[in-house]
Every structure is written in C-alpha cells, then in structure tokens.
XYZ file of N, CA and C in Angstrom:
441
model
N 44.560 18.011 3.991
C 43.133 18.296 4.493
C 43.392 17.076 5.514
N 44.282 15.737 5.084
C 44.509 14.174 5.730
C 44.828 14.504 7.335
N 45.872 15.479 6.853
C 46.824 15.591 8.454
C 45.861 16.646 9.464
N 44.934 17.290 9.244
C 43.936 18.122 9.978
C 43.035 17.174 10.163
N 42.584 16.324 9.667
C 41.634 15.307 9.933
C 41.671 14.354 10.863
N 42.976 13.819 10.832
C 43.525 12.691 11.108
C 43.449 12.820 12.993
N 43.813 13.674 13.719
C 43.744 13.734 15.059
C 41.954 13.507 15.332
N 41.110 14.051 14.676
C 39.864 14.125 14.828
C 39.226 12.704 14.184
N 39.917 11.611 13.657
C 39.047 10.413 13.276
C 38.518 9.660 14.253
N 39.575 9.258 15.233
C 38.523 8.473 16.441
C 37.404 9.381 16.861
N 37.299 10.262 16.891
C 35.914 11.157 18.020
C 35.174 11.228 16.462
N 35.311 11.323 15.310
C 34.340 11.496 14.587
C 33.778 10.103 14.291
N 34.583 8.952 14.244
C 34.014 7.741 14.137
C 33.169 7.651 15.388
N 33.594 7.595 16.469
C 32.490 7.588 17.694
C 31.261 8.560 17.878
N 31.394 9.555 16.985
C 29.936 10.627 16.965
C 29.155 9.897 15.958
N 29.880 9.414 15.013
C 29.116 8.824 14.065
C 28.224 7.761 14.048
N 29.295 6.891 15.155
C 28.558 5.555 15.537
C 27.183 5.884 16.546
N 27.378 6.565 17.548
C 26.523 7.147 18.589
C 25.508 7.798 17.695
N 25.386 8.838 16.889
C 24.122 8.985 16.388
C 23.573 7.999 15.589
N 24.142 7.271 14.944
C 23.236 6.322 13.866
C 22.587 5.458 15.302
N 23.268 4.792 16.234
C 22.644 4.170 17.259
C 21.472 4.957 17.958
N 21.599 6.098 18.191
C 20.653 6.900 18.595
C 19.456 6.923 17.536
N 19.549 7.053 16.344
C 18.306 6.937 15.531
C 17.568 5.636 15.195
N 18.100 4.520 15.853
C 17.367 3.550 15.796
C 16.709 3.319 17.240
N 17.444 4.226 18.599
C 17.014 3.480 19.866
C 15.675 4.512 19.885
N 15.481 5.752 19.453
C 14.635 6.825 19.847
C 13.092 6.427 19.102
N 13.574 5.736 17.754
C 12.530 5.132 17.261
C 11.346 4.275 17.974
N 12.678 3.313 18.435
C 12.191 2.028 19.375
C 11.443 2.049 20.313
N 11.903 3.063 21.140
C 11.323 3.469 22.183
C 9.728 4.095 21.916
N 9.889 4.859 20.663
C 8.292 5.479 20.314
C 7.607 4.462 19.486
N 7.929 3.258 19.295
C 7.368 2.059 18.850
C 6.341 1.421 20.095
N 7.204 1.491 21.275
C 6.415 1.143 22.547
C 5.288 1.897 22.887
N 5.888 3.163 23.446
C 4.710 4.114 23.674
C 3.569 4.423 22.531
N 3.758 4.240 21.497
C 2.792 3.901 20.356
C 2.400 2.524 19.912
N 2.473 1.833 20.477
C 2.760 0.504 19.801
C 1.196 0.405 19.040
N -0.288 0.783 19.601
C -1.011 0.397 18.777
C -1.410 0.957 17.279
N -0.793 2.318 17.665
C -0.784 3.206 16.413
C 0.350 2.803 15.191
N 1.074 2.464 15.900
C 2.358 1.821 14.714
C 1.745 0.492 14.178
N 1.011 -0.468 15.145
C 0.756 -1.633 14.585
C -0.164 -1.435 13.427
N -1.283 -0.222 13.521
C -2.314 -0.143 12.859
C -1.693 0.289 11.268
N -0.578 1.405 11.526
C 0.128 2.103 10.423
C 0.808 0.974 9.465
N 1.537 -0.355 10.576
C 2.379 -1.053 9.953
C 0.827 -2.178 8.682
N -0.401 -2.286 9.427
C -1.156 -3.093 8.606
C -1.859 -2.123 7.591
N -1.863 -1.070 7.423
C -2.163 -0.003 6.518
C -1.207 -0.399 5.264
N -0.243 -0.324 5.895
C 1.286 -0.490 4.688
C 1.245 -2.038 4.267
N 0.370 -3.011 4.619
C 0.408 -3.980 4.191
C 1.411 -5.191 4.445
N 2.189 -4.538 6.086
C 3.106 -5.527 6.245
C 2.099 -6.751 7.035
N 2.890 -7.598 6.605
C 2.297 -9.063 7.389
C 2.864 -9.279 8.367
N 1.930 -9.973 9.275
C 2.323 -10.372 10.470
C 2.845 -8.815 11.258
N 1.885 -8.347 10.970
C 2.519 -6.759 12.195
C 2.445 -7.028 13.613
N 1.706 -7.403 13.955
C 1.422 -8.267 15.413
C 2.993 -8.909 15.963
N 3.257 -9.516 15.222
C 4.676 -10.438 15.534
C 6.111 -9.796 15.100
N 5.802 -8.912 14.346
C 6.864 -8.208 13.230
C 7.104 -6.763 14.280
N 6.104 -5.949 14.884
C 6.216 -4.688 15.719
C 7.036 -5.241 17.017
N 7.102 -6.434 17.898
C 7.710 -6.670 18.923
C 9.419 -6.797 18.442
N 9.885 -7.542 17.491
C 10.825 -8.096 16.658
C 11.512 -6.491 16.575
N 10.813 -5.899 15.380
C 11.416 -4.528 15.351
C 11.941 -3.612 16.589
N 10.908 -3.497 17.639
C 11.391 -3.092 18.916
C 12.685 -3.339 19.362
N 12.923 -4.618 19.335
C 13.827 -5.208 20.051
C 15.134 -5.012 19.411
N 15.326 -5.101 17.801
C 16.106 -4.750 17.108
C 16.366 -3.748 16.991
N 15.808 -2.802 16.999
C 16.020 -1.213 16.955
C 16.673 -1.129 18.474
N 16.212 -0.746 19.695
C 16.766 -0.767 20.584
C 17.917 -1.379 21.031
N 17.930 -2.527 20.674
C 19.028 -3.503 21.136
C 19.952 -3.082 19.880
N 20.166 -3.338 19.023
C 20.992 -2.643 18.021
C 21.521 -1.648 17.965
N 20.522 -0.458 18.281
C 21.218 0.548 18.660
C 22.250 1.297 19.783
N 21.774 0.455 20.647
C 22.326 0.281 21.640
C 23.675 -0.219 21.647
N 23.765 -1.243 21.058
C 25.269 -1.877 20.701
C 26.127 -0.975 20.136
N 25.474 -0.446 18.545
C 26.182 0.442 18.370
C 26.863 1.962 18.936
N 25.845 2.259 19.689
C 26.509 3.313 20.697
C 27.508 2.961 21.727
N 27.689 1.790 22.006
C 28.623 1.301 23.067
C 29.958 0.529 22.214
N 29.560 0.657 21.195
C 30.774 -0.236 19.904
C 30.904 -1.583 20.121
N 29.555 -2.451 20.426
C 29.357 -4.152 20.748
C 28.858 -4.832 19.324
N 29.896 -5.354 18.708
C 29.340 -5.928 17.652
C 28.858 -5.065 16.430
N 29.872 -4.146 16.642
C 29.216 -2.836 15.726
C 29.175 -3.354 14.174
N 30.057 -3.962 13.706
C 29.948 -4.583 12.257
C 28.834 -5.170 12.081
N 28.417 -5.928 12.658
C 27.226 -7.397 12.485
C 25.930 -6.454 12.882
N 25.806 -5.786 13.979
C 24.853 -4.724 14.309
C 24.206 -3.791 13.180
N 25.835 -3.228 12.172
C 25.344 -2.579 11.103
C 24.728 -2.873 10.269
N 25.313 -3.884 9.668
C 24.688 -5.004 8.862
C 23.072 -5.086 8.979
N 22.907 -5.952 10.006
C 21.451 -5.953 10.655
C 20.787 -5.002 10.387
N 20.981 -3.605 10.899
C 20.253 -2.548 10.727
C 19.926 -2.322 9.381
N 20.912 -2.022 8.870
C 20.901 -1.989 7.410
C 20.035 -2.456 6.810
N 19.737 -4.032 6.961
C 18.695 -5.067 6.570
C 17.523 -4.488 7.040
N 17.184 -4.452 8.189
C 15.868 -3.879 8.374
C 15.687 -2.677 8.162
N 16.331 -1.734 7.729
C 16.238 -0.508 7.131
C 15.607 -0.891 5.779
N 16.392 -1.424 4.678
C 15.530 -2.067 3.434
C 14.384 -2.436 3.892
N 13.767 -3.530 4.362
C 12.643 -3.596 5.026
C 11.671 -2.498 5.194
N 11.753 -1.980 6.342
C 11.223 -0.678 6.258
C 10.937 -0.009 5.327
N 11.987 0.442 4.682
C 12.065 1.614 3.286
C 10.747 0.675 2.509
N 11.032 -0.658 2.352
C 10.068 -1.360 1.248
C 8.959 -1.237 1.864
N 8.434 -1.293 2.909
C 7.092 -1.516 3.380
C 6.563 -0.211 4.010
N 7.450 0.712 4.678
C 6.673 1.691 5.670
C 6.831 3.064 4.679
N 8.222 2.998 3.831
C 7.911 4.554 3.169
C 7.902 4.346 1.320
N 7.048 3.367 1.089
C 6.859 2.926 0.039
C 5.859 4.121 -0.679
N 6.427 5.029 -1.070
C 5.994 6.624 -1.764
C 5.454 5.886 -3.350
N 5.694 4.749 -3.968
C 5.225 4.650 -5.265
C 3.555 4.301 -5.052
N 3.048 4.215 -3.736
C 1.716 3.749 -3.332
C 1.159 5.265 -2.753
N -0.266 5.446 -3.144
C -0.616 6.502 -2.633
C -1.960 6.251 -1.437
N -1.370 6.644 -0.269
C -2.579 6.426 0.974
C -3.159 7.868 1.325
N -4.436 7.799 1.751
C -4.729 8.710 2.005
C -4.483 9.409 3.495
N -4.269 10.690 3.640
C -3.991 11.284 4.394
C -1.925 11.530 4.354
N -1.566 10.471 3.663
C -0.320 10.767 3.587
C 0.555 11.360 2.228
N 1.271 11.848 2.604
C 2.152 13.173 1.481
C 3.058 12.023 0.719
N 2.720 11.675 -0.408
C 3.840 11.280 -1.517
C 5.771 11.697 -1.199
N 5.267 13.317 -1.304
C 6.815 13.901 -1.264
C 7.562 13.541 0.311
N 6.757 13.564 1.128
C 7.000 13.151 2.615
C 7.701 11.774 2.732
N 6.649 10.973 2.090
C 7.416 9.411 2.090
C 8.718 9.137 0.914
N 8.791 10.050 0.035
C 9.930 10.256 -0.721
C 11.009 10.561 0.200
N 10.743 11.537 0.449
C 11.925 12.232 1.178
C 12.549 11.079 2.559
N 11.483 10.266 2.999
C 11.783 9.198 3.967
C 12.935 8.315 3.555
N 12.046 7.945 2.310
C 12.796 6.824 1.812
C 14.218 7.035 1.408
N 14.536 8.515 0.988
C 15.927 8.526 0.502
C 16.614 8.979 1.669
N 16.285 9.441 2.990
C 16.808 9.623 4.032
C 17.226 8.280 4.282
N 16.425 7.118 4.336
C 17.052 6.014 5.139
C 17.915 5.564 4.028
N 17.988 5.359 2.834
C 18.719 5.294 1.777
C 19.950 5.897 2.564
N 20.254 7.148 3.013
C 21.606 7.694 3.359
C 21.829 6.914 4.602
N 20.983 6.827 5.260
C 20.880 6.128 6.979
C 22.031 4.560 6.555
N 21.177 3.887 5.612
C 21.705 2.478 5.206
C 23.517 2.703 4.884
N 23.596 3.917 3.984
C 24.804 3.889 3.742
C 25.871 4.142 5.022
N 25.694 4.946 5.867
C 26.608 5.333 7.058
C 26.554 3.349 7.915
N 25.386 3.145 7.492
C 25.660 1.662 8.638
C 26.734 1.070 7.844
N 26.306 0.477 6.438
C 27.237 0.057 5.461
C 28.567 0.391 5.849
N 29.182 1.862 5.710
C 30.137 2.170 6.184
C 30.659 1.440 7.623
N 29.902 2.203 8.331
C 30.234 1.146 9.796
C 30.725 -0.429 9.648
N 29.761 -1.156 8.831
C 30.382 -2.753 8.867
C 31.571 -2.462 7.924
N 31.840 -1.933 7.133
C 33.044 -2.095 6.581
C 34.374 -1.469 6.880
N 34.664 -0.906 7.723
C 35.380 -0.036 8.239
C 36.277 -0.515 9.666
N 37.338 -1.190 9.840
C 37.849 -0.915 11.091
C 37.936 0.392 12.147
N 37.932 1.534 11.588
C 37.986 2.661 12.477
C 36.358 2.688 13.272
N 35.683 1.996 12.920
C 34.633 2.021 13.974
C 35.013 1.250 15.736
N 36.044 0.932 15.896
C 36.509 -0.049 16.639
C 36.902 1.326 17.451
N 37.086 2.297 17.461
C 38.059 3.346 18.377
C 36.973 3.492 19.763
N 37.227 3.752 20.635
C 36.304 3.769 21.749
C 35.038 3.076 22.019
N 35.479 1.829 21.871
C 34.276 0.722 21.812
C 34.592 -0.704 22.357
N 33.633 -1.576 22.721
C 33.825 -2.329 23.273
C 34.450 -3.554 22.205
N 34.504 -3.335 21.242
C 35.106 -4.285 20.052
C 36.487 -3.723 20.126
N 37.142 -2.661 19.982
C 38.418 -2.143 20.222
C 38.915 -2.742 21.112
N 38.494 -2.747 22.306
C 39.303 -3.163 23.975
C 39.592 -4.656 23.570
N 38.463 -5.597 22.769
C 38.630 -6.783 22.794
C 39.833 -7.201 21.733
N 40.170 -6.099 20.771
C 40.921 -6.557 19.661
C 42.358 -6.180 20.163
N 42.519 -4.688 20.947
C 43.451 -4.311 21.721
C 44.185 -5.819 22.617
N 43.233 -6.286 23.254
C 43.887 -7.382 24.365
C 44.426 -8.508 23.351
N 43.522 -8.697 22.335
C 44.067 -9.773 21.804
C 45.561 -9.421 21.203
N 45.345 -8.379 20.664
C 46.800 -7.776 19.992
C 48.094 -8.005 20.830
N 48.093 -7.389 22.392
C 48.951 -7.532 23.310
C 49.054 -8.981 24.130
N 48.255 -10.070 23.750
C 48.621 -11.051 24.015
C 49.300 -12.341 23.191
N 49.250 -11.470 22.279
C 49.976 -12.398 20.943
C 51.248 -12.256 20.980
C-alpha cells in the first residue's frame, strides 16, 4: 500500500494544506460580511472583549489560512490556528451550556469537528511533508543546494 501512496504523497500534502487553509479563509471573510452578527454571537457566548478579539480573529483566520495555502511558515501557522481553534471551541461551541435557539447536538458536532481540524493542523505542524510545493520548501531546497 505504501508503494501505491508514495507517488501521491506530495499532492496529498498540498491538498490537505490547501483545504485546511481554505477552512479558515472562508469563515474569516464571512466574519467581515457578518461583523455585527458575529460580534453579538460572541457576546452571547461570553467572549471577553469581543469587539477587540473579532478583528484579531479575522486577521488570524484569513492570514493564517492564506499562509497554509501557499505553504509559508506552515508549521508556525498550523500551531497558531490549532491554538485559536481550541479557544473557539471553548467559547463558541460550548455544548455544555444551553443557549436559546441553539441545538446542543449541533454545537457538540461542531466541537468534535473542530477537534478533527485541530488534529490536521497538528499533523501539519509536526511533519516535513508539508514543505512540498510550498514557499517553505523552496527555502529549504535553496539552503540545501548552497551548503
């Protein structure tokens, strides 16, 4: 099986990095277009300093997601987005609290889904295979040829 997957490994890594990046870019953009509603949602969930944290979240999601897509500082961006995902899970998908109009089952599903997203990010942060077709990979390739 490894022999079958080995030729696909670079493209699988790029596809995974692209999809994880896209997962953050699109919600970041939607937070801009739905800024007031997102701020209110954060306040309802007890997020402190929502008006300050939302613009920071937008920049981190769009910037960090775009960085993953192009493969720039992949490991650092993956770790940063994993940490942000933990914070989002604890505040925004707190299924253990009951909110009017929100389904606990839906919030539980979002919480668990975000754990899976975090697992993918941690895998990116851990592995050198993330450097294929990336700006990081060019840097390491250039350094190896000049040594």
